Each structure stands twice: as structure tokens, then as C-alpha cells.
């Protein structure tokens, strides 16, 4: 049962433009959402998180939006840089934090 | 910057052998996790550990898997009798979860690549 879905396996964006990565979930009990960036042969690196009491969280070039009614979140990267090229995973947990469910990832390529 | 460390970085073993993967979580974190990623697939949750016991485990985490926090700093994953399909990257993560504050992060280690021959 795929509780967290990233329907776009890949995305290409020109340097300086906005990258929008999307994530959908099915479990209404999820309260906490995270985005990770992953380079090959490395562990996921935390980027930004959002809890269900918010609909937006911003950290520098990264903004996460949460639409609870649609069970959808998105990560915006503005402006995109070539160093942002990586696989991005969204993950979700309920309030206990006992288990995190990961999406399948979106491979972002930022073209110089 | 705090970090989670894992050893070894690469482990090669014969099918049927036991392996122990080691992790040193961030010292003041309370929650610990193991994940794995089979090549080309998504990151899969294996088990979470809190207060010296398993909080939750996935269906992947069957009787051949076990976890321990033997000395208050290390967090180990043992696979008793490895199978070919256990070949994957295994990631440890630690977390200092504060409910709904949204200020905490789950830190991952660099991973151990397990190859079962």
C-alpha cells in the first residue's frame, strides 16, 4: 500500500527558474511531513519539514506547501541551482513519529 | 553540525551468514530507525526504536532481523541469515521528535552497502 506517492519520477528545470516537486498521501492521520534530498551513494539529507497545523513553511530557497484537504504537499525551490540536482523524497509520519513513509522520489535535474 | 555515523560503509557476505550493521546516532536523540533502499527502489522503513524497545516494525522486519542499543550509544541491526534479496543500502536515522513543533529533523547516516553473494 503506497501511502505516500510522488508521481513524477523526474523533472528538468533551467537554472534560475522555479522547481516544483509534488507529493500526495492517502493517510489522513499523517501529521508531519518532510522533504529529503539524496545524492547517489549517500544517505538522505533533511531539507525542510511542515506539520499539519501549518500550510506553508519557508527556509531560504525552499518552501513547502501543505494542502490537507487535498492530501497534497509540494516543495518549491526558487531559484533553482545546478547543485540542487538530486533525488528528492517526501516522507510522512503520524503524530507518534514511530514510522516514516517515503515516496518513491523525484529526480531533479537543474540545467545550467 | 550533528551527524549520524555508520560502519562499515560496505559489507560483503555469503548467503546464510550473519551480519551486524552499526550506527552511532546523535547523542541527545531519542528515536532511532533503520531503513533500506534496494538499488533503484524507494527508501523502505524497517524498524523504529524508542526507550530501548521496538516502537514499530514493517513487514520486511521479520524474525531474521533484530535491533539493539547495547551500550547507550551504538544502535545495531543484525541480520541472522542473509539472503540474496537483503542486498541493499541500509540507512540508520535518529530523531528528537517533538510533537507538531515542526522544528525537528530526522538525520540519516551515510549508509552501509550490504552485498550478499
PDB file of C-alpha atoms in Angstrom, chain A residues 2 31-32 36 38 41-44 46 49 51-53 89 94-100 102-104, chain B residues 31 33 35 37 42-43 45 48 55-56 58 89 91 95 97 99-100 102-106 108-110:
ATOM      1  CA  UNK A   2       1.679   3.168  -1.236  1.00  0.00           C
ATOM      2  CA  UNK A  31       0.698  14.982  10.822  1.00  0.00           C
ATOM      3  CA  UNK A  32       4.265  15.619   9.907  1.00  0.00           C
ATOM      4  CA  UNK A  36      14.824  14.996   1.797  1.00  0.00           C
ATOM      5  CA  UNK A  38      19.586  12.407  -1.804  1.00  0.00           C
ATOM      6  CA  UNK A  41      25.628   6.574  -2.587  1.00  0.00           C
ATOM      7  CA  UNK A  42      24.767   8.965   0.247  1.00  0.00           C
ATOM      8  CA  UNK A  43      22.099   8.995   2.944  1.00  0.00           C
ATOM      9  CA  UNK A  44      19.070  11.254   2.575  1.00  0.00           C
ATOM     10  CA  UNK A  46      16.890  16.667   5.503  1.00  0.00           C
ATOM     11  CA  UNK A  49       9.526  19.945   7.198  1.00  0.00           C
ATOM     12  CA  UNK A  51       3.440  19.959  10.452  1.00  0.00           C
ATOM     13  CA  UNK A  52      -0.276  19.698   9.854  1.00  0.00           C
ATOM     14  CA  UNK A  53      -1.012  22.852  11.839  1.00  0.00           C
ATOM     15  CA  UNK A  89      11.921  12.286  -1.377  1.00  0.00           C
ATOM     16  CA  UNK A  94       1.650  10.425  12.198  1.00  0.00           C
ATOM     17  CA  UNK A  95       1.971  12.291  15.480  1.00  0.00           C
ATOM     18  CA  UNK A  96       3.889   9.440  17.136  1.00  0.00           C
ATOM     19  CA  UNK A  97       6.828   9.578  14.749  1.00  0.00           C
ATOM     20  CA  UNK A  98       7.113   5.793  15.031  1.00  0.00           C
ATOM     21  CA  UNK A  99       7.201   5.225  11.304  1.00  0.00           C
ATOM     22  CA  UNK A 100       8.004   7.392   8.352  1.00  0.00           C
ATOM     23  CA  UNK A 102       8.667   7.601   1.965  1.00  0.00           C
ATOM     24  CA  UNK A 103       7.612   8.398  -1.558  1.00  0.00           C
ATOM     25  CA  UNK A 104       9.460   6.862  -4.485  1.00  0.00           C
TER      26      UNK A 104
ATOM     27  CA  UNK B  31      14.157   7.840  18.371  1.00  0.00           C
ATOM     28  CA  UNK B  33      15.314   3.988  12.814  1.00  0.00           C
ATOM     29  CA  UNK B  35      15.701   1.921   6.579  1.00  0.00           C
ATOM     30  CA  UNK B  37      16.993   1.063  -0.170  1.00  0.00           C
ATOM     31  CA  UNK B  42      12.397   3.668  -2.779  1.00  0.00           C
ATOM     32  CA  UNK B  43      13.623   4.067   0.768  1.00  0.00           C
ATOM     33  CA  UNK B  45      11.161   1.660   6.605  1.00  0.00           C
ATOM     34  CA  UNK B  48      11.850   2.235  14.836  1.00  0.00           C
ATOM     35  CA  UNK B  55       8.180   1.024  18.560  1.00  0.00           C
ATOM     36  CA  UNK B  56       7.116  -0.184  15.175  1.00  0.00           C
ATOM     37  CA  UNK B  58       7.450  -3.156   8.917  1.00  0.00           C
ATOM     38  CA  UNK B  89      21.852   0.183   1.230  1.00  0.00           C
ATOM     39  CA  UNK B  91      20.425   3.641   6.474  1.00  0.00           C
ATOM     40  CA  UNK B  95      15.350  11.869  15.575  1.00  0.00           C
ATOM     41  CA  UNK B  97      10.784  14.239  17.817  1.00  0.00           C
ATOM     42  CA  UNK B  99       5.106  16.618  18.543  1.00  0.00           C
ATOM     43  CA  UNK B 100       3.825  19.062  15.989  1.00  0.00           C
ATOM     44  CA  UNK B 102       7.875  21.009  13.179  1.00  0.00           C
ATOM     45  CA  UNK B 103      11.329  22.029  14.264  1.00  0.00           C
ATOM     46  CA  UNK B 104      12.955  18.648  14.465  1.00  0.00           C
ATOM     47  CA  UNK B 105      14.664  16.714  11.783  1.00  0.00           C
ATOM     48  CA  UNK B 106      15.455  13.125  11.152  1.00  0.00           C
ATOM     49  CA  UNK B 108      20.328   9.941   8.309  1.00  0.00           C
ATOM     50  CA  UNK B 109      23.680   8.251   8.332  1.00  0.00           C
ATOM     51  CA  UNK B 110      25.642   7.749   5.131  1.00  0.00           C
TER      52      UNK B 110
END
